[in-house]
PDB file of C-alpha atoms and ligand atoms in Angstrom:
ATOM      1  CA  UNK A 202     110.872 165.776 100.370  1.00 56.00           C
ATOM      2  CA  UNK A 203     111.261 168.822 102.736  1.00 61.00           C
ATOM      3  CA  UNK A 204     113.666 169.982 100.263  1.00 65.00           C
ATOM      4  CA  UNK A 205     111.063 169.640  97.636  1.00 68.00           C
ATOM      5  CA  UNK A 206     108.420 171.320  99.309  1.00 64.00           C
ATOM      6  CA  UNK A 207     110.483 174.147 100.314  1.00 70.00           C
ATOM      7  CA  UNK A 208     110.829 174.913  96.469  1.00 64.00           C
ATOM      8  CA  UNK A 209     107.544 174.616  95.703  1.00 66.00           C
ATOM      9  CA  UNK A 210     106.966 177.338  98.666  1.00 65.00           C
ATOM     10  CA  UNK A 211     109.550 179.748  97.426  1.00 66.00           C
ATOM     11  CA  UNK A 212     108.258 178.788  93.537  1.00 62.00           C
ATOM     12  CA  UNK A 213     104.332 179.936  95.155  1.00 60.00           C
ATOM     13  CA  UNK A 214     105.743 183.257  97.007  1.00 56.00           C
ATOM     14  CA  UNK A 215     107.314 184.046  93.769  1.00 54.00           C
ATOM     15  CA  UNK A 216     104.532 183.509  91.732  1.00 54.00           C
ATOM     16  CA  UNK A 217     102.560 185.509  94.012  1.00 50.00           C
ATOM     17  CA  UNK A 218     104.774 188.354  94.383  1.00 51.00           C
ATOM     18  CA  UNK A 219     104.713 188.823  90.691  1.00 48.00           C
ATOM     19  CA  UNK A 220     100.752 188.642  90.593  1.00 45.00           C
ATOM     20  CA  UNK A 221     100.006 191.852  93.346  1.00 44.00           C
ATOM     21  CA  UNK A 222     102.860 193.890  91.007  1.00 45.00           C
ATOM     22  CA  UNK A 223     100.162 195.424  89.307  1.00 45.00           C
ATOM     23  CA  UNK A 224     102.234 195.872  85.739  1.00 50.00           C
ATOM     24  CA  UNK A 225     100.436 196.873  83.080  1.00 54.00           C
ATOM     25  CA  UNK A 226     101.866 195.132  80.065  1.00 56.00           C
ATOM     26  CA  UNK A 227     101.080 195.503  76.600  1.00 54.00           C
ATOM     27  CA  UNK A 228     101.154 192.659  74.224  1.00 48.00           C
ATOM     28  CA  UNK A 229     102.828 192.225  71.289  1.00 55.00           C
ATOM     29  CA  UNK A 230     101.482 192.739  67.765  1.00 48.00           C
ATOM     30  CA  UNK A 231     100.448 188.818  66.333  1.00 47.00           C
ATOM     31  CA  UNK A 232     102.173 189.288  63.386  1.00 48.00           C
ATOM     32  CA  UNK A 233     105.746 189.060  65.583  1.00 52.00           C
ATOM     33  CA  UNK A 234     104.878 185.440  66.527  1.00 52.00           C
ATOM     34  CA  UNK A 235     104.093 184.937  62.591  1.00 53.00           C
ATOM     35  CA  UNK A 236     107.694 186.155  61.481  1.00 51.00           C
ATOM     36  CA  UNK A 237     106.421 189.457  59.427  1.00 51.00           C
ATOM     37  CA  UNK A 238     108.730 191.517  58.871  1.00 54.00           C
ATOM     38  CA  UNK A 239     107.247 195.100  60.187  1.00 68.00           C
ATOM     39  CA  UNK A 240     109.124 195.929  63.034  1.00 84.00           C
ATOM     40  CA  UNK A 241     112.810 197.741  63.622  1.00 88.00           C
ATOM     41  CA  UNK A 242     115.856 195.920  62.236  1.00 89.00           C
ATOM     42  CA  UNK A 243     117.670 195.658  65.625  1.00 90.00           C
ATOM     43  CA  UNK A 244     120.897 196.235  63.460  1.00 87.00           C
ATOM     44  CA  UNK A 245     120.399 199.370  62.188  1.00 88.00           C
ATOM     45  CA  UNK A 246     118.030 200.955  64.972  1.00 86.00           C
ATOM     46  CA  UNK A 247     120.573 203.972  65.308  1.00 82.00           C
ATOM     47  CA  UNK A 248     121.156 204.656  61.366  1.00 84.00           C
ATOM     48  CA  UNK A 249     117.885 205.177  59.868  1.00 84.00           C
ATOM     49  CA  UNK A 250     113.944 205.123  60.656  1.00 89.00           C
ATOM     50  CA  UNK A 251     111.695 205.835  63.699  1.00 91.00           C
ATOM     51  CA  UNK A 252     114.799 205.173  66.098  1.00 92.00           C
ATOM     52  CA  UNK A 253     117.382 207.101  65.257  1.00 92.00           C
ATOM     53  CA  UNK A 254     119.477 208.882  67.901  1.00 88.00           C
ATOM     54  CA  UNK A 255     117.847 212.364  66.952  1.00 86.00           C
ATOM     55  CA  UNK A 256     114.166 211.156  67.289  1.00 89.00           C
ATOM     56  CA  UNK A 257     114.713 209.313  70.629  1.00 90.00           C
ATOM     57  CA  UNK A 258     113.418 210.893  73.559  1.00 89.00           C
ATOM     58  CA  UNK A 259     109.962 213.096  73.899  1.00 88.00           C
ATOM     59  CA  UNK A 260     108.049 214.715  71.366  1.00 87.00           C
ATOM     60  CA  UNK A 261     105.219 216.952  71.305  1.00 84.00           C
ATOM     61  CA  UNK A 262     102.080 216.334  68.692  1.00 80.00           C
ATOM     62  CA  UNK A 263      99.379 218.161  67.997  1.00 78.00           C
ATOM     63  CA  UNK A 264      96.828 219.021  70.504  1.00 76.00           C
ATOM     64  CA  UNK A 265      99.795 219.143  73.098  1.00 74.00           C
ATOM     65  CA  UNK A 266      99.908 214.918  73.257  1.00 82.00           C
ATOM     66  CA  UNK A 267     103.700 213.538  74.481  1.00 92.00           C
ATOM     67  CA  UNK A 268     105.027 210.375  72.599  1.00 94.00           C
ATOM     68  CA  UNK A 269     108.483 208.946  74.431  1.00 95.00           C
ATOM     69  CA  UNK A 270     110.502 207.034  72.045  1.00 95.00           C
ATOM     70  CA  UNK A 271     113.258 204.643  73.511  1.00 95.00           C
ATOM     71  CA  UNK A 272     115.728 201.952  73.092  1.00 96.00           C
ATOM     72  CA  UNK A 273     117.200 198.857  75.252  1.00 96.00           C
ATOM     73  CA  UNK A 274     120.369 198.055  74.758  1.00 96.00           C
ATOM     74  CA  UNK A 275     122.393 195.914  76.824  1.00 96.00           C
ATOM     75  CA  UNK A 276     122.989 197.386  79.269  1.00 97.00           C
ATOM     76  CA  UNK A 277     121.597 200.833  79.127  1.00 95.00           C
ATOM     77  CA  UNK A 278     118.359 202.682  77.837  1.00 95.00           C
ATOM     78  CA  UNK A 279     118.452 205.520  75.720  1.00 94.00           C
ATOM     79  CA  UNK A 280     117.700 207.883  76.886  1.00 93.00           C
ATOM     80  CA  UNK A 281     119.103 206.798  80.416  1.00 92.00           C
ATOM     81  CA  UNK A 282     116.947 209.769  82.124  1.00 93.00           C
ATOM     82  CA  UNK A 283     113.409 211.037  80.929  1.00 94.00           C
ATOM     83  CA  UNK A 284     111.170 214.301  82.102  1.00 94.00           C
ATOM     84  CA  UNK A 285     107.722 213.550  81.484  1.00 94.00           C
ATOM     85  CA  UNK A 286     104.525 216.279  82.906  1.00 94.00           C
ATOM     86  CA  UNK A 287     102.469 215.186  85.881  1.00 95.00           C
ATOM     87  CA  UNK A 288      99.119 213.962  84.949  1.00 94.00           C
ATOM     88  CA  UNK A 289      99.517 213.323  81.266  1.00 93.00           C
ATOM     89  CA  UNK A 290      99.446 210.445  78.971  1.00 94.00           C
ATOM     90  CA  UNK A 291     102.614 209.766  77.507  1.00 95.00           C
ATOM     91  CA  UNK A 292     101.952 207.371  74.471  1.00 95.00           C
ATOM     92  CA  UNK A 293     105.520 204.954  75.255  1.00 96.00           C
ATOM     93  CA  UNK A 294     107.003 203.530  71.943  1.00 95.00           C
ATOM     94  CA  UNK A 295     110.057 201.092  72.369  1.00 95.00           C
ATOM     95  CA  UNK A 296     112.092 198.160  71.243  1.00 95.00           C
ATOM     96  CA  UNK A 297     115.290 196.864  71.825  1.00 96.00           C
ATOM     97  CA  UNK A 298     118.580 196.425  70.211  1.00 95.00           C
ATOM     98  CA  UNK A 299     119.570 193.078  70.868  1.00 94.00           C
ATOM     99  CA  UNK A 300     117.835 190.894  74.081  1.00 95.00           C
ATOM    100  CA  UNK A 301     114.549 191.240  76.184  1.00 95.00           C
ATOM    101  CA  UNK A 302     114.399 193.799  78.705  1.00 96.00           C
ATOM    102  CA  UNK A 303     111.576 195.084  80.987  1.00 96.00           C
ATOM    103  CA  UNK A 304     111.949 198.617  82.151  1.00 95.00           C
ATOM    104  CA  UNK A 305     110.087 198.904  85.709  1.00 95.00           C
ATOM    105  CA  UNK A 306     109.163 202.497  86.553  1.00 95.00           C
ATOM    106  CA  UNK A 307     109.249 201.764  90.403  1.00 94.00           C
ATOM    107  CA  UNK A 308     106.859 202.795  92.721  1.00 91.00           C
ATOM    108  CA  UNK A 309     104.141 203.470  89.580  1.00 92.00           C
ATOM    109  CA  UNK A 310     103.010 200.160  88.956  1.00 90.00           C
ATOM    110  CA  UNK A 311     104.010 199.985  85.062  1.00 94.00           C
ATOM    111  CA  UNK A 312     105.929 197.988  83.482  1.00 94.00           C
ATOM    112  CA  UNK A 313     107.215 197.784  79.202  1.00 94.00           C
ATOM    113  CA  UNK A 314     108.642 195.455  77.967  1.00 95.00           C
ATOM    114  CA  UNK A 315     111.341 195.991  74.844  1.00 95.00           C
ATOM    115  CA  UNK A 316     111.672 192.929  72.047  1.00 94.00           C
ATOM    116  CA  UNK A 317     114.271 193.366  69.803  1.00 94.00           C
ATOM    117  CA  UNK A 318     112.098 193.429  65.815  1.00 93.00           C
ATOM    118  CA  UNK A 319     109.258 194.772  67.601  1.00 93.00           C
ATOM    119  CA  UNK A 320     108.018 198.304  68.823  1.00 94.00           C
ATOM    120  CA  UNK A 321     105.944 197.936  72.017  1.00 94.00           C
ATOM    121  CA  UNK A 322     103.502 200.321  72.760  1.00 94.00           C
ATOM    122  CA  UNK A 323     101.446 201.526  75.779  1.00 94.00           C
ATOM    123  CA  UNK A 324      99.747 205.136  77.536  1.00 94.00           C
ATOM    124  CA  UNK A 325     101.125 205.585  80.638  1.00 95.00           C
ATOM    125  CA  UNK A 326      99.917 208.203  83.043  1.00 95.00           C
ATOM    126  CA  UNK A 327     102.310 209.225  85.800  1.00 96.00           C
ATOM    127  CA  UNK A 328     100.369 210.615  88.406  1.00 94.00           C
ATOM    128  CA  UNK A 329     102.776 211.905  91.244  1.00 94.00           C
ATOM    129  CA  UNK A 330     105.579 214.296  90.574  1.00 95.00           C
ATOM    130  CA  UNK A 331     109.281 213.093  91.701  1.00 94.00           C
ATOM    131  CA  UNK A 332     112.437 210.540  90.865  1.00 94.00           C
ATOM    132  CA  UNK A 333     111.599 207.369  90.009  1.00 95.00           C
ATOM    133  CA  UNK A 334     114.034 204.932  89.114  1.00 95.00           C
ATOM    134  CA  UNK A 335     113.782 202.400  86.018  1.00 96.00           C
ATOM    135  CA  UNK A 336     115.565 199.443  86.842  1.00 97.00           C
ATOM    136  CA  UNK A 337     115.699 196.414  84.119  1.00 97.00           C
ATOM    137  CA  UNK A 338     113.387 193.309  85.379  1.00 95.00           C
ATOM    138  CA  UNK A 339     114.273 190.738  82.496  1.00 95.00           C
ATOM    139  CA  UNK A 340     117.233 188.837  82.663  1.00 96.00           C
ATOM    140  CA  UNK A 341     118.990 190.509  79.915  1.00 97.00           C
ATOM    141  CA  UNK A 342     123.012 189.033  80.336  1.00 96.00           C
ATOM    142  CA  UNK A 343     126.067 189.839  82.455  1.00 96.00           C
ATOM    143  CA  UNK A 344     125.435 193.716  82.997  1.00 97.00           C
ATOM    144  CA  UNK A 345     121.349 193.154  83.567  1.00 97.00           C
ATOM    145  CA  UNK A 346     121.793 193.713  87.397  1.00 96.00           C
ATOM    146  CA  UNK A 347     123.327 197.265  86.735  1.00 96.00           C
ATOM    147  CA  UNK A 348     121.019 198.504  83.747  1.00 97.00           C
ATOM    148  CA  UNK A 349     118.800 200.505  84.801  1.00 96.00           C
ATOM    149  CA  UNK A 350     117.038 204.526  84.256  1.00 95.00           C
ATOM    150  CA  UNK A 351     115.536 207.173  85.442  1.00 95.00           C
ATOM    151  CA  UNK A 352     112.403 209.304  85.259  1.00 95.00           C
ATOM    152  CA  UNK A 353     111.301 212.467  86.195  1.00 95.00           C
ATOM    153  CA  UNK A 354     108.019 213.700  86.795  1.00 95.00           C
ATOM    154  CA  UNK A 355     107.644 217.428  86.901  1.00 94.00           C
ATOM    155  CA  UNK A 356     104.527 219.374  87.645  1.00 95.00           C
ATOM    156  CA  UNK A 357     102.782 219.995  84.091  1.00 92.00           C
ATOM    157  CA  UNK A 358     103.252 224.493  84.498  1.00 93.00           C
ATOM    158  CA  UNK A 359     106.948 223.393  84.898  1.00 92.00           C
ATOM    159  CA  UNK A 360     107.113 221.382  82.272  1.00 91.00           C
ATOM    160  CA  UNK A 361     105.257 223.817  79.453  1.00 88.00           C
ATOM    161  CA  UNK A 362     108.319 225.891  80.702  1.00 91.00           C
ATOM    162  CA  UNK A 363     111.227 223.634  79.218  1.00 87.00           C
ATOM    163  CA  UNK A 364     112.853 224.386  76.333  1.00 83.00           C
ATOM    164  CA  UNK A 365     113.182 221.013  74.085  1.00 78.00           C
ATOM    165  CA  UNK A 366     116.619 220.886  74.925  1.00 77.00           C
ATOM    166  CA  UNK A 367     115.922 221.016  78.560  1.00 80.00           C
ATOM    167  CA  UNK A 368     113.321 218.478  78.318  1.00 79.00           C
ATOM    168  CA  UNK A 369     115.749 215.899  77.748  1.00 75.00           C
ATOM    169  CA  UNK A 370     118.189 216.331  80.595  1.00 77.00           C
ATOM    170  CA  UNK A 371     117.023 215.221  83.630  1.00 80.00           C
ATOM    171  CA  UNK A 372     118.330 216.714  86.840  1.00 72.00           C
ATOM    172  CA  UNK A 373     118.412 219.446  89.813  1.00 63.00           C
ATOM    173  CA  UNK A 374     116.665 222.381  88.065  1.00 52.00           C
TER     174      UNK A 374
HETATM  175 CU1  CUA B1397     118.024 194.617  80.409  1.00 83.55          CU
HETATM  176 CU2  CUA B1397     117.880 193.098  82.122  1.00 83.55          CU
END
């Protein structure tokens, strides 16, 4: 009995811990639950369409907006290290290559979560310039405890400053 209730404690302070993370989470699109057939083929993510090594990463529309592409892989995300501008939207679009993962962007309060044959989508708006670090919340397999990334948020004059190629290497600058 005391056993019992002590799991139904820990089960409580669990549930309760995940309720005040304030994640904002983006459902997926219905027609994932009905089997269509729209999203990524988690085989061939790297070889051809939206995914492909070359397109991952940040990329500048019109009117100056930032979409981040991204994949999870076990046990890494690619990219492993994004630069994103203080105090602008960056329209997130991800999926995954193989199991569920959840990238965490500690100390922000969002969270994304990356289904293989699905793109998930969300507007995040980092705030607060600095490191944050992305680790993996979803059980994912044997490396899940070790997957995790990184992201950098740089003042937005810095930023405008980067040359493409420096916008995708994180680091001391
Ligand atoms: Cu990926 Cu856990």
């Amino acid at each position: 009995m005391k056993k019992k209730l002590g799991f139904v404690t820990a089960m409580t302070l669990f549930g309760l811990a995940i309720l005040s993370t304030r994640y904002y989470m983006v459902d997926l699109p219905v027609w994932h639950f009905l089997g269509g057939g729209e999203g990524p083929d988690p085989a061939t993510l790297h070889l051809r369409g939206e995914f492909v090594e070359s397109n991952l990463g940040a990329a500048q529309g019109p009117a100056g907006s930032l979409t981040m592409r991204m994949i999870a892989q076990q046990y890494v995300f690619v990219p492993q290290c994004i630069v994103v501008p203080a105090g602008v939207p960056v329209h997130f679009r991800i999926t995954s290559a193989d199991a569920v993962h959840l990238l965490s962007f500690l100390g922000t309060g969002y969270g994304l979560k990356a289904v293989p044959g699905a793109v998930t989508e969300a507007t995040f708006t980092f705030d607060k310039s600095g490191d944050f670090k992305i680790p993996c919340h979803e059980f994912c397999g044997a490396g899940h405890y070790a997957m995790r990334g990184r992201l950098e948020v740089v003042p937005r004059d810095q930023f405008a400053s980067l040359l493409p190629s420096e916008r995708r290497i994180c680091g001391p600058r």
